[in-house]
Amino acid sequence: MKKILIKGAGVGGLTVAYELFTHGAHITIAAPENGPAGSASWYAGGMLAPYCECDNADSIIEKWGVKAIKWWHKVLPELVVRHGTLVVAAPRDNVELDRFAARTTGYEIVSAKELGDLEPDLAGRFQHGLFFASEAHIDPRKALDALIGRLKKGGVAFVAIGENEKDYDLVIDATGRARLQLDGQLRGIRGEMLLVRTTDIHFSRPIRLLHPRIPLYVVPRQKNIFMIGATMIESDNLRPITTRSIMEFLNAAYILHPAFAEAEIVEIGVGVRPAYADNLPHVKRKDKVISINGFYRHGYLLAPEMAIQIKNMVLQNCVQDLL
Amino acid sequence: MLTLYGKNIPSRIFLGTAQYPSPMILENAVRHSGASIVTLSLRREIIGGEQRSRFHKFIEMLDAYVLPNTAGCCSVKEAVITARLARDLFKTNWIKLEVIGNQDTLQPDIFALVEAAKILVEEGFDVFPYMTDDLIVAERLVAAGCKTLMPWCAPIGSAKGPSNTASLRTMRDHFPDLPLIVDAGIGRPSHATMLMELGFDAILLNTAVAKALDPVKMAQAFAQAITAGRLGFEAGILNPRDIAIPSTPVIGQAVFP
C-alpha cells in the first residue's frame, strides 16, 4: 500500500487525513509540535454558513457548504450546533439587511418578536432580522482536536515538520500560510478576532451584525465564551491587533448587547488566511506532491468536500497503480 | 482626450478596488469596463509593514493607472504620512486625498483637506482631492495647486446619486477647463449618465460595482452609461421647453392657435 505524507494539521490537512484514513489509506501527518494552534483554522469562526457567505462569494460555496454541514454532522455530531444564523443590523443600517437579503437565499425574515423568541437576549433590540435556519456552527479548536484524537486513536503517526518526503509515495501539502512565500499566486488576508467571556448573555447561534463598513459576527462557544470576528485585511502581516480593530469589535458587540461591555477579554488572535485570486481553494499537483491551499475564509465550509475529492483522486490513482 | 496631470486618460470610468467578491472579479470588472484608473486604499493594508502586499502587486498588474488614496485618514498629519508612504510604495506622485471629517457620513473634512493639499502640492504630489460640492472649497483647492477636483455627488457607498445637481452644475460652470471627476455616492448607471451629461470629465465609483450581484456586468453597464453621457454632452443637449415643436413641418396649416 502507498505511503502518504500529509503536511499540515489545519482543517485542510486534517479533513483530508480523516477521509483517507477512514477509507483505508496508509497515512502519516507532519505537523508543528503545538498542533494547529496559530493557524488560520485555529482562529476561525467555525460558522457553517453556506447561505450567508454567498453574500459576497461564489455560489459553489453554497453547494459545497451545504454538504460540509452534513459531513461535520456525520463525523463530529457532538460538536455541530444546528441552530442556524441570525443576521441583524442597527435600525439606521436597515438598508444593509435589504441588500444582504437580495444577495442571499435560504432565510426567512423574522420580526422583532420572532427574533426575541429565537434569542431572548436580543428581544426588543432589533426591528427585524434574517434567520438562516439550516446553517450551523462548530467550535473550530474542538473540531481540530477531535479529528486529531480520532486519527491518533486509529494509529495514525504524527511526526515533526521536516519529515523526509523521499520515504513516501505521495505527499499532500496543506500547510496553508507557510506556502505564501513559495506560491506566488497565493496572498494573505489578515484576520483579527477576540474571545470574550460573560455570563450575562446567552446566544445559541452565530449573530451577524451588518454594517456598511464593518460587518462583524459573534459566535457563541462553550463556557460563556463568545468569539467576535473577524477583520479582512489585504496583508500577510502578523503584527499584533490594532486598536482600531479592537474598537470595532467591541463596538459591534456592544450594539448587539450592552452587557458585552462587562465581558472579559480572554484572548486576542491574529491570523492570516491564504487565498488565491478567485478566493476559492485550488489543488495543484507536481510529481508526487499534491498541494491544497487557498481556503480564504471558508476552511470549515469547503475543506470536507475538498477532502472527499482528494481522497477519490488519490485512491483511484492507487488502484490504477496496483493494476 | 482627457488629460490628468500630464497623462492621457483613455476612458472616463475609474474604479475603486475594495469590496469585490475576489481579486479575479475585480480584474474582470476593470478589464471589461476599460477603466483607466483604479484607486487603492493604503491605510489598513500596510499595517506595520513598509511593503506592498500581494494584493497591491495584483492591482499594479491591472492595465490601469494606480491612484493610491488616503481613505480612512481623519487628520492632516495622517493623510500626509499616508501619501508619502504611497509615493514610496507605488513610485507615483499621484494621490487621491481623502480626509474624513465624520464617521457616519464619511464627509470630507474640507478644512483639513485644503491644508493637507497645500502640504502635498509643495512636496511635489499631484493631488486629486475628494471634496464636497462647495464652490469656495474648490477655489481654495485650486489655489493650493490642485489641477483636478473630485467632488462627491452623495456620501460614499450611499448609492443615492446626485443629490445637489445645482451646485455640481455651478462648479462645472465655474471651472470650465479644470478636470472634474465625480467621486462617491453613485448607485446606478443612469446617475453616471446624468452627471456626464452635465459635462463632468469622469466618474469614480466602487460600491455600486463591487456590491452588485454581477460586478463585471455592472462595470460594463457603467462604462456604457458614462460613454453615453459624455457623447450626449459633446453632441450638445437640447434645453427643454414647454411647447411642442413638431418634428415634421406642418406646411399648409395657416392657422396658429
PDB file of C-alpha atoms in Angstrom, chain B:
ATOM      1  CA  MET B   1      -8.777  63.038 -24.711  1.00  0.00           C
ATOM      2  CA  LEU B   2      -8.912  63.659 -21.001  1.00  0.00           C
ATOM      3  CA  THR B   3      -5.563  64.645 -19.502  1.00  0.00           C
ATOM      4  CA  LEU B   4      -4.817  64.438 -15.798  1.00  0.00           C
ATOM      5  CA  TYR B   5      -1.553  65.828 -14.521  1.00  0.00           C
ATOM      6  CA  GLY B   6       0.043  65.365 -17.907  1.00  0.00           C
ATOM      7  CA  LYS B   7      -1.145  61.812 -18.507  1.00  0.00           C
ATOM      8  CA  ASN B   8      -3.576  60.943 -21.270  1.00  0.00           C
ATOM      9  CA  ILE B   9      -6.525  59.060 -19.858  1.00  0.00           C
ATOM     10  CA  PRO B  10      -8.209  56.864 -22.431  1.00  0.00           C
ATOM     11  CA  SER B  11     -11.510  56.204 -20.646  1.00  0.00           C
ATOM     12  CA  ARG B  12     -13.732  58.147 -18.296  1.00  0.00           C
ATOM     13  CA  ILE B  13     -14.623  55.377 -15.897  1.00  0.00           C
ATOM     14  CA  PHE B  14     -12.413  54.952 -12.844  1.00  0.00           C
ATOM     15  CA  LEU B  15     -12.910  52.155 -10.337  1.00  0.00           C
ATOM     16  CA  GLY B  16     -12.164  51.703  -6.660  1.00  0.00           C
ATOM     17  CA  THR B  17     -10.771  48.284  -5.780  1.00  0.00           C
ATOM     18  CA  ALA B  18     -12.404  47.475  -2.426  1.00  0.00           C
ATOM     19  CA  GLN B  19     -15.221  45.088  -1.531  1.00  0.00           C
ATOM     20  CA  TYR B  20     -15.181  42.856  -4.607  1.00  0.00           C
ATOM     21  CA  PRO B  21     -16.001  39.180  -4.042  1.00  0.00           C
ATOM     22  CA  SER B  22     -12.487  38.341  -5.234  1.00  0.00           C
ATOM     23  CA  PRO B  23      -9.485  39.937  -6.935  1.00  0.00           C
ATOM     24  CA  MET B  24     -10.312  37.937 -10.045  1.00  0.00           C
ATOM     25  CA  ILE B  25     -13.754  39.513 -10.291  1.00  0.00           C
ATOM     26  CA  LEU B  26     -12.160  42.910  -9.730  1.00  0.00           C
ATOM     27  CA  GLU B  27      -9.730  42.214 -12.555  1.00  0.00           C
ATOM     28  CA  ASN B  28     -12.563  41.261 -14.889  1.00  0.00           C
ATOM     29  CA  ALA B  29     -14.550  44.342 -13.912  1.00  0.00           C
ATOM     30  CA  VAL B  30     -11.584  46.557 -14.729  1.00  0.00           C
ATOM     31  CA  ARG B  31     -10.882  44.776 -17.996  1.00  0.00           C
ATOM     32  CA  HIS B  32     -14.453  44.632 -19.265  1.00  0.00           C
ATOM     33  CA  SER B  33     -15.238  48.240 -18.344  1.00  0.00           C
ATOM     34  CA  GLY B  34     -11.991  49.580 -19.759  1.00  0.00           C
ATOM     35  CA  ALA B  35     -11.442  51.542 -16.552  1.00  0.00           C
ATOM     36  CA  SER B  36      -8.306  53.600 -16.991  1.00  0.00           C
ATOM     37  CA  ILE B  37      -7.629  54.472 -13.353  1.00  0.00           C
ATOM     38  CA  VAL B  38      -8.000  52.283 -10.277  1.00  0.00           C
ATOM     39  CA  THR B  39      -7.795  53.636  -6.762  1.00  0.00           C
ATOM     40  CA  LEU B  40      -6.230  51.766  -3.916  1.00  0.00           C
ATOM     41  CA  SER B  41      -6.526  52.435  -0.222  1.00  0.00           C
ATOM     42  CA  LEU B  42      -3.491  52.024   1.938  1.00  0.00           C
ATOM     43  CA  ARG B  43      -4.415  52.884   5.456  1.00  0.00           C
ATOM     44  CA  ARG B  44      -5.221  49.470   6.865  1.00  0.00           C
ATOM     45  CA  GLU B  45      -3.478  47.243   4.436  1.00  0.00           C
ATOM     46  CA  ILE B  46       0.008  48.362   5.257  1.00  0.00           C
ATOM     47  CA  ILE B  47      -0.182  47.604   8.910  1.00  0.00           C
ATOM     48  CA  GLY B  48       3.269  47.614  10.299  1.00  0.00           C
ATOM     49  CA  GLY B  49       4.951  46.797   7.040  1.00  0.00           C
ATOM     50  CA  GLU B  50       6.559  49.105   4.556  1.00  0.00           C
ATOM     51  CA  GLN B  51       5.931  46.665   1.770  1.00  0.00           C
ATOM     52  CA  ARG B  52       3.327  46.308  -0.856  1.00  0.00           C
ATOM     53  CA  SER B  53       1.041  43.398  -0.192  1.00  0.00           C
ATOM     54  CA  ARG B  54       0.335  40.732  -2.784  1.00  0.00           C
ATOM     55  CA  PHE B  55      -2.993  42.478  -3.318  1.00  0.00           C
ATOM     56  CA  HIS B  56      -1.211  45.730  -4.097  1.00  0.00           C
ATOM     57  CA  LYS B  57       1.015  43.962  -6.580  1.00  0.00           C
ATOM     58  CA  PHE B  58      -2.046  42.404  -8.129  1.00  0.00           C
ATOM     59  CA  ILE B  59      -3.571  45.862  -8.583  1.00  0.00           C
ATOM     60  CA  GLU B  60      -0.397  47.079 -10.207  1.00  0.00           C
ATOM     61  CA  MET B  61      -0.673  44.300 -12.792  1.00  0.00           C
ATOM     62  CA  LEU B  62      -4.040  45.609 -13.986  1.00  0.00           C
ATOM     63  CA  ASP B  63      -3.998  47.584 -17.196  1.00  0.00           C
ATOM     64  CA  ALA B  64      -4.820  50.889 -15.495  1.00  0.00           C
ATOM     65  CA  TYR B  65      -3.090  53.739 -13.733  1.00  0.00           C
ATOM     66  CA  VAL B  66      -2.938  53.241  -9.981  1.00  0.00           C
ATOM     67  CA  LEU B  67      -4.206  56.137  -7.899  1.00  0.00           C
ATOM     68  CA  PRO B  68      -3.362  55.449  -4.254  1.00  0.00           C
ATOM     69  CA  ASN B  69      -5.709  57.085  -1.798  1.00  0.00           C
ATOM     70  CA  THR B  70      -5.659  58.128   1.812  1.00  0.00           C
ATOM     71  CA  ALA B  71      -9.053  56.578   2.599  1.00  0.00           C
ATOM     72  CA  GLY B  72      -9.822  56.383   6.272  1.00  0.00           C
ATOM     73  CA  CYS B  73      -7.432  59.171   7.296  1.00  0.00           C
ATOM     74  CA  CYS B  74      -9.003  61.624   9.702  1.00  0.00           C
ATOM     75  CA  SER B  75      -6.305  64.260  10.138  1.00  0.00           C
ATOM     76  CA  VAL B  76      -3.879  66.298   8.068  1.00  0.00           C
ATOM     77  CA  LYS B  77      -0.920  64.510   9.583  1.00  0.00           C
ATOM     78  CA  GLU B  78      -2.307  61.061   8.976  1.00  0.00           C
ATOM     79  CA  ALA B  79      -3.172  61.874   5.365  1.00  0.00           C
ATOM     80  CA  VAL B  80       0.235  63.399   4.649  1.00  0.00           C
ATOM     81  CA  ILE B  81       2.085  60.429   6.136  1.00  0.00           C
ATOM     82  CA  THR B  82      -0.069  58.001   4.157  1.00  0.00           C
ATOM     83  CA  ALA B  83       0.527  59.969   0.952  1.00  0.00           C
ATOM     84  CA  ARG B  84       4.285  59.832   1.449  1.00  0.00           C
ATOM     85  CA  LEU B  85       4.097  56.113   2.102  1.00  0.00           C
ATOM     86  CA  ALA B  86       2.050  55.664  -1.067  1.00  0.00           C
ATOM     87  CA  ARG B  87       4.626  57.557  -3.095  1.00  0.00           C
ATOM     88  CA  ASP B  88       7.411  55.347  -1.773  1.00  0.00           C
ATOM     89  CA  LEU B  89       5.497  52.148  -2.371  1.00  0.00           C
ATOM     90  CA  PHE B  90       3.981  52.837  -5.758  1.00  0.00           C
ATOM     91  CA  LYS B  91       6.531  55.211  -7.269  1.00  0.00           C
ATOM     92  CA  THR B  92       3.844  57.694  -8.262  1.00  0.00           C
ATOM     93  CA  ASN B  93       3.212  61.327  -7.409  1.00  0.00           C
ATOM     94  CA  TRP B  94      -0.493  60.781  -7.777  1.00  0.00           C
ATOM     95  CA  ILE B  95      -2.503  60.769  -4.589  1.00  0.00           C
ATOM     96  CA  LYS B  96      -6.218  60.782  -4.030  1.00  0.00           C
ATOM     97  CA  LEU B  97      -6.519  62.884  -0.926  1.00  0.00           C
ATOM     98  CA  GLU B  98      -9.249  61.906   1.483  1.00  0.00           C
ATOM     99  CA  VAL B  99      -9.517  63.407   4.943  1.00  0.00           C
ATOM    100  CA  ILE B 100     -12.647  62.137   6.604  1.00  0.00           C
ATOM    101  CA  GLY B 101     -14.459  64.513   8.947  1.00  0.00           C
ATOM    102  CA  ASN B 102     -17.366  62.411  10.098  1.00  0.00           C
ATOM    103  CA  GLN B 103     -17.505  58.650  10.546  1.00  0.00           C
ATOM    104  CA  ASP B 104     -21.214  58.402   9.819  1.00  0.00           C
ATOM    105  CA  THR B 105     -21.356  60.337   6.591  1.00  0.00           C
ATOM    106  CA  LEU B 106     -17.690  59.854   5.679  1.00  0.00           C
ATOM    107  CA  GLN B 107     -17.930  63.503   4.719  1.00  0.00           C
ATOM    108  CA  PRO B 108     -14.618  65.090   3.791  1.00  0.00           C
ATOM    109  CA  ASP B 109     -13.167  67.481   6.354  1.00  0.00           C
ATOM    110  CA  ILE B 110     -12.744  70.318   3.891  1.00  0.00           C
ATOM    111  CA  PHE B 111     -10.602  72.456   6.183  1.00  0.00           C
ATOM    112  CA  ALA B 112      -8.091  69.692   6.798  1.00  0.00           C
ATOM    113  CA  LEU B 113      -8.343  68.768   3.114  1.00  0.00           C
ATOM    114  CA  VAL B 114      -7.178  72.197   1.950  1.00  0.00           C
ATOM    115  CA  GLU B 115      -4.371  72.217   4.497  1.00  0.00           C
ATOM    116  CA  ALA B 116      -3.168  68.756   3.521  1.00  0.00           C
ATOM    117  CA  ALA B 117      -3.442  69.604  -0.180  1.00  0.00           C
ATOM    118  CA  LYS B 118      -1.153  72.619   0.318  1.00  0.00           C
ATOM    119  CA  ILE B 119       1.473  70.493   2.037  1.00  0.00           C
ATOM    120  CA  LEU B 120       1.343  67.720  -0.538  1.00  0.00           C
ATOM    121  CA  VAL B 121       1.433  70.035  -3.560  1.00  0.00           C
ATOM    122  CA  GLU B 122       4.519  71.687  -2.089  1.00  0.00           C
ATOM    123  CA  GLU B 123       6.084  68.263  -1.767  1.00  0.00           C
ATOM    124  CA  GLY B 124       5.506  67.640  -5.458  1.00  0.00           C
ATOM    125  CA  PHE B 125       2.402  65.469  -5.301  1.00  0.00           C
ATOM    126  CA  ASP B 126      -0.288  65.511  -7.963  1.00  0.00           C
ATOM    127  CA  VAL B 127      -3.284  65.815  -5.673  1.00  0.00           C
ATOM    128  CA  PHE B 128      -6.770  64.505  -6.503  1.00  0.00           C
ATOM    129  CA  PRO B 129      -8.818  65.917  -3.606  1.00  0.00           C
ATOM    130  CA  TYR B 130     -12.038  64.172  -2.593  1.00  0.00           C
ATOM    131  CA  MET B 131     -14.324  67.058  -1.617  1.00  0.00           C
ATOM    132  CA  THR B 132     -17.906  68.175  -1.138  1.00  0.00           C
ATOM    133  CA  ASP B 133     -19.564  70.149  -3.937  1.00  0.00           C
ATOM    134  CA  ASP B 134     -18.800  73.525  -2.316  1.00  0.00           C
ATOM    135  CA  LEU B 135     -17.519  76.134  -4.750  1.00  0.00           C
ATOM    136  CA  ILE B 136     -15.339  78.003  -2.269  1.00  0.00           C
ATOM    137  CA  VAL B 137     -13.611  74.823  -1.191  1.00  0.00           C
ATOM    138  CA  ALA B 138     -12.997  74.168  -4.859  1.00  0.00           C
ATOM    139  CA  GLU B 139     -11.417  77.580  -5.245  1.00  0.00           C
ATOM    140  CA  ARG B 140      -9.182  77.052  -2.225  1.00  0.00           C
ATOM    141  CA  LEU B 141      -8.041  73.686  -3.518  1.00  0.00           C
ATOM    142  CA  VAL B 142      -7.241  75.154  -6.916  1.00  0.00           C
ATOM    143  CA  ALA B 143      -5.366  77.976  -5.208  1.00  0.00           C
ATOM    144  CA  ALA B 144      -3.443  75.331  -3.272  1.00  0.00           C
ATOM    145  CA  GLY B 145      -2.303  73.877  -6.570  1.00  0.00           C
ATOM    146  CA  CYS B 146      -4.755  71.085  -7.325  1.00  0.00           C
ATOM    147  CA  LYS B 147      -5.136  70.647 -11.069  1.00  0.00           C
ATOM    148  CA  THR B 148      -8.162  68.418 -10.801  1.00  0.00           C
ATOM    149  CA  LEU B 149     -11.013  68.100  -8.307  1.00  0.00           C
ATOM    150  CA  MET B 150     -13.157  65.210  -7.150  1.00  0.00           C
ATOM    151  CA  PRO B 151     -16.484  66.433  -5.798  1.00  0.00           C
ATOM    152  CA  TRP B 152     -18.876  63.921  -4.284  1.00  0.00           C
ATOM    153  CA  CYS B 153     -22.420  63.618  -5.507  1.00  0.00           C
ATOM    154  CA  ALA B 154     -23.604  61.864  -2.312  1.00  0.00           C
ATOM    155  CA  PRO B 155     -21.909  60.167   0.666  1.00  0.00           C
ATOM    156  CA  ILE B 156     -19.526  57.266  -0.054  1.00  0.00           C
ATOM    157  CA  GLY B 157     -21.345  53.997  -0.614  1.00  0.00           C
ATOM    158  CA  SER B 158     -24.786  55.581  -0.223  1.00  0.00           C
ATOM    159  CA  ALA B 159     -25.863  54.838  -3.823  1.00  0.00           C
ATOM    160  CA  LYS B 160     -28.100  57.900  -3.645  1.00  0.00           C
ATOM    161  CA  GLY B 161     -26.949  59.505  -6.844  1.00  0.00           C
ATOM    162  CA  PRO B 162     -26.660  63.259  -7.453  1.00  0.00           C
ATOM    163  CA  SER B 163     -28.411  64.953  -4.537  1.00  0.00           C
ATOM    164  CA  ASN B 164     -27.425  68.509  -5.325  1.00  0.00           C
ATOM    165  CA  THR B 165     -27.344  68.864  -9.071  1.00  0.00           C
ATOM    166  CA  ALA B 166     -27.491  72.643  -8.912  1.00  0.00           C
ATOM    167  CA  SER B 167     -24.227  73.014  -7.034  1.00  0.00           C
ATOM    168  CA  LEU B 168     -22.496  70.428  -9.217  1.00  0.00           C
ATOM    169  CA  ARG B 169     -23.663  72.385 -12.257  1.00  0.00           C
ATOM    170  CA  THR B 170     -22.361  75.597 -10.716  1.00  0.00           C
ATOM    171  CA  MET B 171     -18.998  74.012 -10.117  1.00  0.00           C
ATOM    172  CA  ARG B 172     -18.836  72.799 -13.706  1.00  0.00           C
ATOM    173  CA  ASP B 173     -19.738  76.262 -14.999  1.00  0.00           C
ATOM    174  CA  HIS B 174     -17.248  77.938 -12.703  1.00  0.00           C
ATOM    175  CA  PHE B 175     -14.304  75.743 -13.717  1.00  0.00           C
ATOM    176  CA  PRO B 176     -14.952  75.052 -17.395  1.00  0.00           C
ATOM    177  CA  ASP B 177     -11.424  73.873 -18.129  1.00  0.00           C
ATOM    178  CA  LEU B 178     -10.476  72.068 -14.930  1.00  0.00           C
ATOM    179  CA  PRO B 179     -10.885  68.281 -14.982  1.00  0.00           C
ATOM    180  CA  LEU B 180     -13.731  67.468 -12.602  1.00  0.00           C
ATOM    181  CA  ILE B 181     -14.270  63.871 -11.565  1.00  0.00           C
ATOM    182  CA  VAL B 182     -17.392  62.951  -9.652  1.00  0.00           C
ATOM    183  CA  ASP B 183     -16.412  60.617  -6.871  1.00  0.00           C
ATOM    184  CA  ALA B 184     -18.701  58.751  -4.483  1.00  0.00           C
ATOM    185  CA  GLY B 185     -22.406  58.314  -3.971  1.00  0.00           C
ATOM    186  CA  ILE B 186     -23.336  56.864  -7.336  1.00  0.00           C
ATOM    187  CA  GLY B 187     -25.808  53.997  -7.293  1.00  0.00           C
ATOM    188  CA  ARG B 188     -26.973  53.265 -10.807  1.00  0.00           C
ATOM    189  CA  PRO B 189     -25.722  53.727 -14.340  1.00  0.00           C
ATOM    190  CA  SER B 190     -28.260  56.469 -15.076  1.00  0.00           C
ATOM    191  CA  HIS B 191     -26.739  58.550 -12.261  1.00  0.00           C
ATOM    192  CA  ALA B 192     -23.438  58.435 -14.089  1.00  0.00           C
ATOM    193  CA  THR B 193     -25.027  59.304 -17.414  1.00  0.00           C
ATOM    194  CA  MET B 194     -26.749  62.304 -15.902  1.00  0.00           C
ATOM    195  CA  LEU B 195     -23.513  63.601 -14.379  1.00  0.00           C
ATOM    196  CA  MET B 196     -21.631  63.126 -17.609  1.00  0.00           C
ATOM    197  CA  GLU B 197     -24.375  64.974 -19.486  1.00  0.00           C
ATOM    198  CA  LEU B 198     -23.662  67.920 -17.178  1.00  0.00           C
ATOM    199  CA  GLY B 199     -20.136  67.940 -18.547  1.00  0.00           C
ATOM    200  CA  PHE B 200     -18.160  66.234 -15.830  1.00  0.00           C
ATOM    201  CA  ASP B 201     -14.962  64.700 -17.088  1.00  0.00           C
ATOM    202  CA  ALA B 202     -15.049  61.292 -15.459  1.00  0.00           C
ATOM    203  CA  ILE B 203     -16.712  59.173 -12.794  1.00  0.00           C
ATOM    204  CA  LEU B 204     -15.023  57.264  -9.990  1.00  0.00           C
ATOM    205  CA  LEU B 205     -17.087  54.577  -8.340  1.00  0.00           C
ATOM    206  CA  ASN B 206     -16.618  51.496  -6.225  1.00  0.00           C
ATOM    207  CA  THR B 207     -19.511  50.174  -4.137  1.00  0.00           C
ATOM    208  CA  ALA B 208     -22.108  50.353  -6.912  1.00  0.00           C
ATOM    209  CA  VAL B 209     -19.988  47.958  -8.960  1.00  0.00           C
ATOM    210  CA  ALA B 210     -18.303  45.851  -6.285  1.00  0.00           C
ATOM    211  CA  LYS B 211     -21.536  45.133  -4.414  1.00  0.00           C
ATOM    212  CA  ALA B 212     -23.665  44.471  -7.477  1.00  0.00           C
ATOM    213  CA  LEU B 213     -24.867  40.915  -7.890  1.00  0.00           C
ATOM    214  CA  ASP B 214     -22.717  40.722 -11.010  1.00  0.00           C
ATOM    215  CA  PRO B 215     -19.902  43.254 -10.631  1.00  0.00           C
ATOM    216  CA  VAL B 216     -18.418  42.598 -14.070  1.00  0.00           C
ATOM    217  CA  LYS B 217     -21.688  43.224 -15.840  1.00  0.00           C
ATOM    218  CA  MET B 218     -22.350  46.302 -13.715  1.00  0.00           C
ATOM    219  CA  ALA B 219     -18.920  47.691 -14.561  1.00  0.00           C
ATOM    220  CA  GLN B 220     -19.766  47.301 -18.243  1.00  0.00           C
ATOM    221  CA  ALA B 221     -23.131  48.974 -17.691  1.00  0.00           C
ATOM    222  CA  PHE B 222     -21.417  51.937 -16.071  1.00  0.00           C
ATOM    223  CA  ALA B 223     -18.814  52.143 -18.810  1.00  0.00           C
ATOM    224  CA  GLN B 224     -21.547  52.382 -21.433  1.00  0.00           C
ATOM    225  CA  ALA B 225     -23.612  54.808 -19.353  1.00  0.00           C
ATOM    226  CA  ILE B 226     -20.601  57.067 -18.910  1.00  0.00           C
ATOM    227  CA  THR B 227     -19.797  56.957 -22.606  1.00  0.00           C
ATOM    228  CA  ALA B 228     -23.437  57.740 -23.440  1.00  0.00           C
ATOM    229  CA  GLY B 229     -23.474  60.734 -21.105  1.00  0.00           C
ATOM    230  CA  ARG B 230     -20.206  62.033 -22.474  1.00  0.00           C
ATOM    231  CA  LEU B 231     -21.267  61.694 -26.089  1.00  0.00           C
ATOM    232  CA  GLY B 232     -24.522  63.436 -25.250  1.00  0.00           C
ATOM    233  CA  PHE B 233     -22.657  66.302 -23.641  1.00  0.00           C
ATOM    234  CA  GLU B 234     -20.274  66.661 -26.568  1.00  0.00           C
ATOM    235  CA  ALA B 235     -23.123  66.479 -29.073  1.00  0.00           C
ATOM    236  CA  GLY B 236     -24.926  69.380 -27.406  1.00  0.00           C
ATOM    237  CA  ILE B 237     -28.074  68.589 -25.490  1.00  0.00           C
ATOM    238  CA  LEU B 238     -31.294  70.453 -26.227  1.00  0.00           C
ATOM    239  CA  ASN B 239     -32.745  72.570 -23.482  1.00  0.00           C
ATOM    240  CA  PRO B 240     -36.269  71.561 -22.564  1.00  0.00           C
ATOM    241  CA  ARG B 241     -39.142  73.875 -23.478  1.00  0.00           C
ATOM    242  CA  ASP B 242     -42.800  73.972 -22.604  1.00  0.00           C
ATOM    243  CA  ILE B 243     -44.423  73.896 -26.023  1.00  0.00           C
ATOM    244  CA  ALA B 244     -44.167  71.101 -28.541  1.00  0.00           C
ATOM    245  CA  ILE B 245     -42.260  71.656 -31.724  1.00  0.00           C
ATOM    246  CA  PRO B 246     -43.456  69.321 -34.463  1.00  0.00           C
ATOM    247  CA  SER B 247     -40.567  67.399 -35.836  1.00  0.00           C
ATOM    248  CA  THR B 248     -42.334  67.240 -39.196  1.00  0.00           C
ATOM    249  CA  PRO B 249     -43.068  70.700 -40.657  1.00  0.00           C
ATOM    250  CA  VAL B 250     -46.807  71.308 -40.890  1.00  0.00           C
ATOM    251  CA  ILE B 251     -46.867  73.049 -44.253  1.00  0.00           C
ATOM    252  CA  GLY B 252     -50.255  74.188 -45.376  1.00  0.00           C
ATOM    253  CA  GLN B 253     -51.670  74.810 -41.961  1.00  0.00           C
ATOM    254  CA  ALA B 254     -52.238  78.524 -41.901  1.00  0.00           C
ATOM    255  CA  VAL B 255     -53.737  78.943 -38.503  1.00  0.00           C
ATOM    256  CA  PHE B 256     -51.660  79.253 -35.340  1.00  0.00           C
ATOM    257  CA  PRO B 257     -53.556  78.798 -32.138  1.00  0.00           C
TER     258      PRO B 257
END
